[in-house]
mmCIF file with all atom_site columns, C-alpha atoms in Angstrom:
data_model
loop_
_atom_site.group_PDB
_atom_site.id
_atom_site.type_symbol
_atom_site.label_atom_id
_atom_site.label_alt_id
_atom_site.label_comp_id
_atom_site.label_asym_id
_atom_site.label_entity_id
_atom_site.label_seq_id
_atom_site.pdbx_PDB_ins_code
_atom_site.Cartn_x
_atom_site.Cartn_y
_atom_site.Cartn_z
_atom_site.occupancy
_atom_site.B_iso_or_equiv
_atom_site.pdbx_formal_charge
_atom_site.auth_seq_id
_atom_site.auth_comp_id
_atom_site.auth_asym_id
_atom_site.auth_atom_id
_atom_site.pdbx_PDB_model_num
ATOM 1  C CA . MET E 1 1  ? 0.000   0.000   0.000   1.00 84.00 ? 1  MET E CA 1
ATOM 2  C CA . LEU E 1 2  ? 1.277   3.467   -0.886  1.00 93.00 ? 2  LEU E CA 1
ATOM 3  C CA . THR E 1 3  ? 1.396   6.237   1.704   1.00 95.00 ? 3  THR E CA 1
ATOM 4  C CA . SER E 1 4  ? 0.013   9.686   0.872   1.00 96.00 ? 4  SER E CA 1
ATOM 5  C CA . LYS E 1 5  ? 3.593   11.027  0.754   1.00 97.00 ? 5  LYS E CA 1
ATOM 6  C CA . GLN E 1 6  ? 4.558   8.350   -1.785  1.00 96.00 ? 6  GLN E CA 1
ATOM 7  C CA . LYS E 1 7  ? 1.434   9.049   -3.858  1.00 96.00 ? 7  LYS E CA 1
ATOM 8  C CA . LYS E 1 8  ? 2.260   12.766  -3.891  1.00 97.00 ? 8  LYS E CA 1
ATOM 9  C CA . HIS E 1 9  ? 5.805   11.963  -5.071  1.00 97.00 ? 9  HIS E CA 1
ATOM 10 C CA . LEU E 1 10 ? 4.476   9.673   -7.828  1.00 97.00 ? 10 LEU E CA 1
ATOM 11 C CA . ARG E 1 11 ? 1.846   12.206  -8.935  1.00 97.00 ? 11 ARG E CA 1
ATOM 12 C CA . ALA E 1 12 ? 4.592   14.798  -9.353  1.00 96.00 ? 12 ALA E CA 1
ATOM 13 C CA . ALA E 1 13 ? 6.758   12.292  -11.252 1.00 96.00 ? 13 ALA E CA 1
ATOM 14 C CA . SER E 1 14 ? 3.852   11.391  -13.558 1.00 96.00 ? 14 SER E CA 1
ATOM 15 C CA . HIS E 1 15 ? 3.105   14.981  -14.521 1.00 96.00 ? 15 HIS E CA 1
ATOM 16 C CA . ASN E 1 16 ? 4.998   14.868  -17.840 1.00 95.00 ? 16 ASN E CA 1
ATOM 17 C CA . ILE E 1 17 ? 4.050   11.293  -18.770 1.00 96.00 ? 17 ILE E CA 1
ATOM 18 C CA . GLN E 1 18 ? 1.577   10.774  -21.613 1.00 97.00 ? 18 GLN E CA 1
ATOM 19 C CA . PRO E 1 19 ? -1.002  7.949   -21.449 1.00 97.00 ? 19 PRO E CA 1
ATOM 20 C CA . ILE E 1 20 ? 0.293   4.870   -23.279 1.00 97.00 ? 20 ILE E CA 1
ATOM 21 C CA . PHE E 1 21 ? -2.866  2.729   -23.087 1.00 97.00 ? 21 PHE E CA 1
ATOM 22 C CA . GLN E 1 22 ? -6.483  3.485   -23.878 1.00 97.00 ? 22 GLN E CA 1
ATOM 23 C CA . VAL E 1 23 ? -9.533  1.657   -22.564 1.00 96.00 ? 23 VAL E CA 1
ATOM 24 C CA . GLY E 1 24 ? -12.485 1.826   -24.962 1.00 95.00 ? 24 GLY E CA 1
ATOM 25 C CA . LYS E 1 25 ? -15.906 0.245   -25.258 1.00 93.00 ? 25 LYS E CA 1
ATOM 26 C CA . ALA E 1 26 ? -14.433 -3.273  -25.139 1.00 92.00 ? 26 ALA E CA 1
ATOM 27 C CA . GLY E 1 27 ? -13.284 -2.533  -21.572 1.00 93.00 ? 27 GLY E CA 1
ATOM 28 C CA . VAL E 1 28 ? -10.345 -4.252  -19.911 1.00 95.00 ? 28 VAL E CA 1
ATOM 29 C CA . ASN E 1 29 ? -9.260  -7.610  -21.342 1.00 95.00 ? 29 ASN E CA 1
ATOM 30 C CA . GLU E 1 30 ? -6.536  -10.145 -20.595 1.00 95.00 ? 30 GLU E CA 1
ATOM 31 C CA . ASN E 1 31 ? -4.310  -9.053  -23.484 1.00 96.00 ? 31 ASN E CA 1
ATOM 32 C CA . MET E 1 32 ? -4.447  -5.419  -22.366 1.00 96.00 ? 32 MET E CA 1
ATOM 33 C CA . THR E 1 33 ? -3.605  -6.234  -18.739 1.00 97.00 ? 33 THR E CA 1
ATOM 34 C CA . LYS E 1 34 ? -0.664  -8.369  -19.892 1.00 97.00 ? 34 LYS E CA 1
ATOM 35 C CA . GLN E 1 35 ? 0.699   -5.451  -21.936 1.00 97.00 ? 35 GLN E CA 1
ATOM 36 C CA . ILE E 1 36 ? 0.112   -3.019  -19.050 1.00 97.00 ? 36 ILE E CA 1
ATOM 37 C CA . ASP E 1 37 ? 1.974   -5.377  -16.706 1.00 97.00 ? 37 ASP E CA 1
ATOM 38 C CA . GLU E 1 38 ? 4.936   -5.509  -19.125 1.00 97.00 ? 38 GLU E CA 1
ATOM 39 C CA . ALA E 1 39 ? 4.933   -1.706  -19.468 1.00 97.00 ? 39 ALA E CA 1
ATOM 40 C CA . LEU E 1 40 ? 4.883   -1.339  -15.671 1.00 97.00 ? 40 LEU E CA 1
ATOM 41 C CA . GLU E 1 41 ? 7.907   -3.642  -15.410 1.00 96.00 ? 41 GLU E CA 1
ATOM 42 C CA . LYS E 1 42 ? 9.807   -1.405  -17.856 1.00 96.00 ? 42 LYS E CA 1
ATOM 43 C CA . ARG E 1 43 ? 8.613   2.009   -16.660 1.00 96.00 ? 43 ARG E CA 1
ATOM 44 C CA . GLU E 1 44 ? 7.169   1.517   -13.133 1.00 97.00 ? 44 GLU E CA 1
ATOM 45 C CA . LEU E 1 45 ? 4.855   4.531   -13.584 1.00 98.00 ? 45 LEU E CA 1
ATOM 46 C CA . ILE E 1 46 ? 2.299   4.752   -16.407 1.00 98.00 ? 46 ILE E CA 1
ATOM 47 C CA . LYS E 1 47 ? -0.918  6.508   -17.335 1.00 98.00 ? 47 LYS E CA 1
ATOM 48 C CA . VAL E 1 48 ? -3.961  4.814   -18.828 1.00 98.00 ? 48 VAL E CA 1
ATOM 49 C CA . SER E 1 49 ? -6.560  6.898   -20.647 1.00 97.00 ? 49 SER E CA 1
ATOM 50 C CA . ILE E 1 50 ? -10.242 5.941   -20.544 1.00 97.00 ? 50 ILE E CA 1
ATOM 51 C CA . LEU E 1 51 ? -12.103 6.851   -23.716 1.00 97.00 ? 51 LEU E CA 1
ATOM 52 C CA . GLN E 1 52 ? -15.575 8.423   -23.781 1.00 95.00 ? 52 GLN E CA 1
ATOM 53 C CA . ASN E 1 53 ? -17.087 5.252   -25.265 1.00 95.00 ? 53 ASN E CA 1
ATOM 54 C CA . CYS E 1 54 ? -16.080 3.089   -22.268 1.00 93.00 ? 54 CYS E CA 1
ATOM 55 C CA . PHE E 1 55 ? -19.281 2.162   -20.443 1.00 92.00 ? 55 PHE E CA 1
ATOM 56 C CA . GLU E 1 56 ? -17.654 1.132   -17.163 1.00 93.00 ? 56 GLU E CA 1
ATOM 57 C CA . ASP E 1 57 ? -16.960 3.519   -14.296 1.00 95.00 ? 57 ASP E CA 1
ATOM 58 C CA . ASN E 1 58 ? -13.373 4.818   -14.236 1.00 96.00 ? 58 ASN E CA 1
ATOM 59 C CA . HIS E 1 59 ? -12.750 3.410   -10.745 1.00 96.00 ? 59 HIS E CA 1
ATOM 60 C CA . VAL E 1 60 ? -14.054 -0.018  -11.804 1.00 96.00 ? 60 VAL E CA 1
ATOM 61 C CA . VAL E 1 61 ? -11.668 0.008   -14.787 1.00 97.00 ? 61 VAL E CA 1
ATOM 62 C CA . ALA E 1 62 ? -8.781  0.975   -12.467 1.00 97.00 ? 62 ALA E CA 1
ATOM 63 C CA . ASP E 1 63 ? -9.679  -1.818  -10.020 1.00 97.00 ? 63 ASP E CA 1
ATOM 64 C CA . GLU E 1 64 ? -9.821  -4.399  -12.840 1.00 97.00 ? 64 GLU E CA 1
ATOM 65 C CA . ILE E 1 65 ? -6.347  -3.393  -14.049 1.00 97.00 ? 65 ILE E CA 1
ATOM 66 C CA . VAL E 1 66 ? -4.936  -3.436  -10.502 1.00 97.00 ? 66 VAL E CA 1
ATOM 67 C CA . GLU E 1 67 ? -6.428  -6.855  -9.821  1.00 97.00 ? 67 GLU E CA 1
ATOM 68 C CA . ALA E 1 68 ? -4.833  -8.292  -12.970 1.00 96.00 ? 68 ALA E CA 1
ATOM 69 C CA . THR E 1 69 ? -1.404  -6.611  -12.608 1.00 97.00 ? 69 THR E CA 1
ATOM 70 C CA . ASP E 1 70 ? -0.854  -6.192  -8.821  1.00 96.00 ? 70 ASP E CA 1
ATOM 71 C CA . ALA E 1 71 ? -0.107  -2.509  -9.459  1.00 97.00 ? 71 ALA E CA 1
ATOM 72 C CA . HIS E 1 72 ? -1.046  0.390   -7.171  1.00 97.00 ? 72 HIS E CA 1
ATOM 73 C CA . ILE E 1 73 ? -3.468  3.144   -8.112  1.00 97.00 ? 73 ILE E CA 1
ATOM 74 C CA . VAL E 1 74 ? -1.699  6.457   -7.601  1.00 97.00 ? 74 VAL E CA 1
ATOM 75 C CA . GLN E 1 75 ? -4.673  8.505   -8.757  1.00 97.00 ? 75 GLN E CA 1
ATOM 76 C CA . VAL E 1 76 ? -7.803  8.357   -10.886 1.00 97.00 ? 76 VAL E CA 1
ATOM 77 C CA . ILE E 1 77 ? -8.349  11.858  -12.222 1.00 96.00 ? 77 ILE E CA 1
ATOM 78 C CA . GLY E 1 78 ? -10.955 12.552  -14.890 1.00 95.00 ? 78 GLY E CA 1
ATOM 79 C CA . ASN E 1 79 ? -10.496 9.928   -17.595 1.00 97.00 ? 79 ASN E CA 1
ATOM 80 C CA . THR E 1 80 ? -6.891  9.128   -16.652 1.00 97.00 ? 80 THR E CA 1
ATOM 81 C CA . ILE E 1 81 ? -5.549  6.448   -14.313 1.00 98.00 ? 81 ILE E CA 1
ATOM 82 C CA . ILE E 1 82 ? -2.014  6.730   -12.923 1.00 98.00 ? 82 ILE E CA 1
ATOM 83 C CA . LEU E 1 83 ? -0.539  3.338   -11.990 1.00 98.00 ? 83 LEU E CA 1
ATOM 84 C CA . TYR E 1 84 ? 2.658   2.371   -10.175 1.00 97.00 ? 84 TYR E CA 1
ATOM 85 C CA . LYS E 1 85 ? 4.310   -0.999  -9.755  1.00 97.00 ? 85 LYS E CA 1
ATOM 86 C CA . GLU E 1 86 ? 7.830   -1.505  -8.502  1.00 95.00 ? 86 GLU E CA 1
ATOM 87 C CA . SER E 1 87 ? 9.988   -3.116  -11.177 1.00 93.00 ? 87 SER E CA 1
ATOM 88 C CA . LYS E 1 88 ? 11.816  -6.340  -10.364 1.00 90.00 ? 88 LYS E CA 1
ATOM 89 C CA . GLU E 1 89 ? 14.582  -5.924  -12.980 1.00 88.00 ? 89 GLU E CA 1
ATOM 90 C CA . ASN E 1 90 ? 14.529  -2.234  -13.852 1.00 83.00 ? 90 ASN E CA 1
ATOM 91 C CA . LYS E 1 91 ? 14.002  -0.193  -10.674 1.00 89.00 ? 91 LYS E CA 1
ATOM 92 C CA . GLN E 1 92 ? 14.165  3.527   -11.427 1.00 89.00 ? 92 GLN E CA 1
ATOM 93 C CA . ILE E 1 93 ? 11.891  5.316   -8.953  1.00 91.00 ? 93 ILE E CA 1
ATOM 94 C CA . GLU E 1 94 ? 12.937  5.739   -5.319  1.00 87.00 ? 94 GLU E CA 1
ATOM 95 C CA . LEU E 1 95 ? 9.940   6.257   -3.076  1.00 91.00 ? 95 LEU E CA 1
ATOM 96 C CA . PRO E 1 96 ? 10.219  8.584   -0.066  1.00 88.00 ? 96 PRO E CA 1
#
């Protein structure tokens, strides 16, 4: 579980990151969560954009991704989810 201080640090670090995944009307599927998990291993911190045509609630989408990838939700803001997962091989971010 991330502390509020760690979340604040990660939010600041994610400021200049562009979303690299989009969730549309098909929702979250196994292939997408596998790719997100691989991206988290490489980058540790990513953004996922939720498109207007996605019928699920943004928090439900975030929970589905977290459940499949064991990542942490840093923030769900508007149609963007910020996710963090510590990398096993490629650790770059030092948490406070």
